[in-house]
Amino acid sequence: GYFYHMMRQCRYSSKDLQGIELITSYVFNQAEYIRFNSTVGKYVGYTEYGVKNAEAWNKGPELAGELGELERVCKHNADLHYST
């Protein structure tokens, strides 16, 4: 069989909401093929398939959706992170 995994991480470097970083990784059969990093501001591909998808996703609605996740998930939950 095949293994597909998507992992989303919020990294909090300071209490300043501008210091929050969102990283979304897409993995197929234990190899990361594409990643979104909010600091970079776009998708980056690591395999031939990932590069092709990154180019398309950076031009489409996926990029705006991922930036929305930074606001919706990471910044929304910052208070919870800092309170623990």
PDB file of C-alpha atoms in Angstrom, residues 16-79:
ATOM      1  CA  ASP A  16       4.418  38.874  19.070  1.00  0.00           C
ATOM      2  CA  LEU A  17       1.817  37.537  16.616  1.00  0.00           C
ATOM      3  CA  GLN A  18       4.122  38.505  13.753  1.00  0.00           C
ATOM      4  CA  GLY A  19       6.640  35.906  14.965  1.00  0.00           C
ATOM      5  CA  ILE A  20       4.339  32.944  14.267  1.00  0.00           C
ATOM      6  CA  GLU A  21       5.332  30.558  11.499  1.00  0.00           C
ATOM      7  CA  LEU A  22       3.053  28.031   9.795  1.00  0.00           C
ATOM      8  CA  ILE A  23       4.607  24.996   8.131  1.00  0.00           C
ATOM      9  CA  THR A  24       2.504  22.498   6.190  1.00  0.00           C
ATOM     10  CA  SER A  25       4.277  19.394   4.894  1.00  0.00           C
ATOM     11  CA  TYR A  26       2.928  16.855   2.419  1.00  0.00           C
ATOM     12  CA  VAL A  27       4.512  13.396   2.587  1.00  0.00           C
ATOM     13  CA  PHE A  28       4.110  10.397   0.308  1.00  0.00           C
ATOM     14  CA  ASN A  29       5.726   7.073   1.276  1.00  0.00           C
ATOM     15  CA  GLN A  30       7.850   8.767   3.968  1.00  0.00           C
ATOM     16  CA  ALA A  31       9.308  11.352   1.564  1.00  0.00           C
ATOM     17  CA  GLU A  32       8.285  14.997   1.880  1.00  0.00           C
ATOM     18  CA  TYR A  33       7.447  16.210  -1.600  1.00  0.00           C
ATOM     19  CA  ILE A  34       6.043  19.691  -0.981  1.00  0.00           C
ATOM     20  CA  ARG A  35       6.040  22.226   1.870  1.00  0.00           C
ATOM     21  CA  PHE A  36       4.369  25.536   2.591  1.00  0.00           C
ATOM     22  CA  ASN A  37       6.252  27.866   4.915  1.00  0.00           C
ATOM     23  CA  SER A  38       4.564  31.151   5.868  1.00  0.00           C
ATOM     24  CA  THR A  39       7.961  32.815   6.336  1.00  0.00           C
ATOM     25  CA  VAL A  40       8.864  32.006   2.727  1.00  0.00           C
ATOM     26  CA  GLY A  41       5.269  32.796   1.693  1.00  0.00           C
ATOM     27  CA  LYS A  42       4.881  30.069  -0.903  1.00  0.00           C
ATOM     28  CA  TYR A  43       4.946  26.345  -1.588  1.00  0.00           C
ATOM     29  CA  VAL A  44       8.305  24.719  -2.310  1.00  0.00           C
ATOM     30  CA  GLY A  45       8.625  21.344  -4.026  1.00  0.00           C
ATOM     31  CA  TYR A  46      11.292  18.779  -3.127  1.00  0.00           C
ATOM     32  CA  THR A  47      10.621  16.167  -5.791  1.00  0.00           C
ATOM     33  CA  GLU A  48       9.741  16.413  -9.470  1.00  0.00           C
ATOM     34  CA  TYR A  49       6.069  15.925  -8.598  1.00  0.00           C
ATOM     35  CA  GLY A  50       6.335  18.406  -5.713  1.00  0.00           C
ATOM     36  CA  VAL A  51       7.930  21.112  -7.858  1.00  0.00           C
ATOM     37  CA  LYS A  52       5.151  20.755 -10.426  1.00  0.00           C
ATOM     38  CA  ASN A  53       2.471  21.015  -7.727  1.00  0.00           C
ATOM     39  CA  ALA A  54       4.205  23.928  -5.998  1.00  0.00           C
ATOM     40  CA  GLU A  55       4.179  25.933  -9.232  1.00  0.00           C
ATOM     41  CA  ALA A  56       0.465  25.303  -9.717  1.00  0.00           C
ATOM     42  CA  TRP A  57      -0.494  25.854  -6.066  1.00  0.00           C
ATOM     43  CA  ASN A  58       1.454  29.130  -5.884  1.00  0.00           C
ATOM     44  CA  LYS A  59      -0.641  30.458  -8.787  1.00  0.00           C
ATOM     45  CA  GLY A  60      -3.995  29.137  -7.558  1.00  0.00           C
ATOM     46  CA  PRO A  61      -6.353  29.565  -4.614  1.00  0.00           C
ATOM     47  CA  GLU A  62      -4.350  27.097  -2.513  1.00  0.00           C
ATOM     48  CA  LEU A  63      -1.816  29.792  -1.579  1.00  0.00           C
ATOM     49  CA  ALA A  64      -4.467  32.179  -0.227  1.00  0.00           C
ATOM     50  CA  GLY A  65      -6.075  29.283   1.629  1.00  0.00           C
ATOM     51  CA  GLU A  66      -2.817  28.377   3.319  1.00  0.00           C
ATOM     52  CA  LEU A  67      -2.207  31.978   4.355  1.00  0.00           C
ATOM     53  CA  GLY A  68      -5.724  31.964   5.799  1.00  0.00           C
ATOM     54  CA  GLU A  69      -4.767  28.933   7.892  1.00  0.00           C
ATOM     55  CA  LEU A  70      -2.012  31.001   9.497  1.00  0.00           C
ATOM     56  CA  GLU A  71      -4.661  33.420  10.750  1.00  0.00           C
ATOM     57  CA  ARG A  72      -7.360  30.835  11.480  1.00  0.00           C
ATOM     58  CA  VAL A  73      -5.286  28.215  13.274  1.00  0.00           C
ATOM     59  CA  CYS A  74      -1.968  29.619  14.473  1.00  0.00           C
ATOM     60  CA  LYS A  75      -2.816  33.165  15.472  1.00  0.00           C
ATOM     61  CA  HIS A  76      -6.225  32.156  16.814  1.00  0.00           C
ATOM     62  CA  ASN A  77      -4.625  29.594  19.157  1.00  0.00           C
ATOM     63  CA  ALA A  78      -1.610  31.677  20.215  1.00  0.00           C
ATOM     64  CA  ASP A  79      -3.152  32.498  23.598  1.00  0.00           C
TER      65      ASP A  79
END
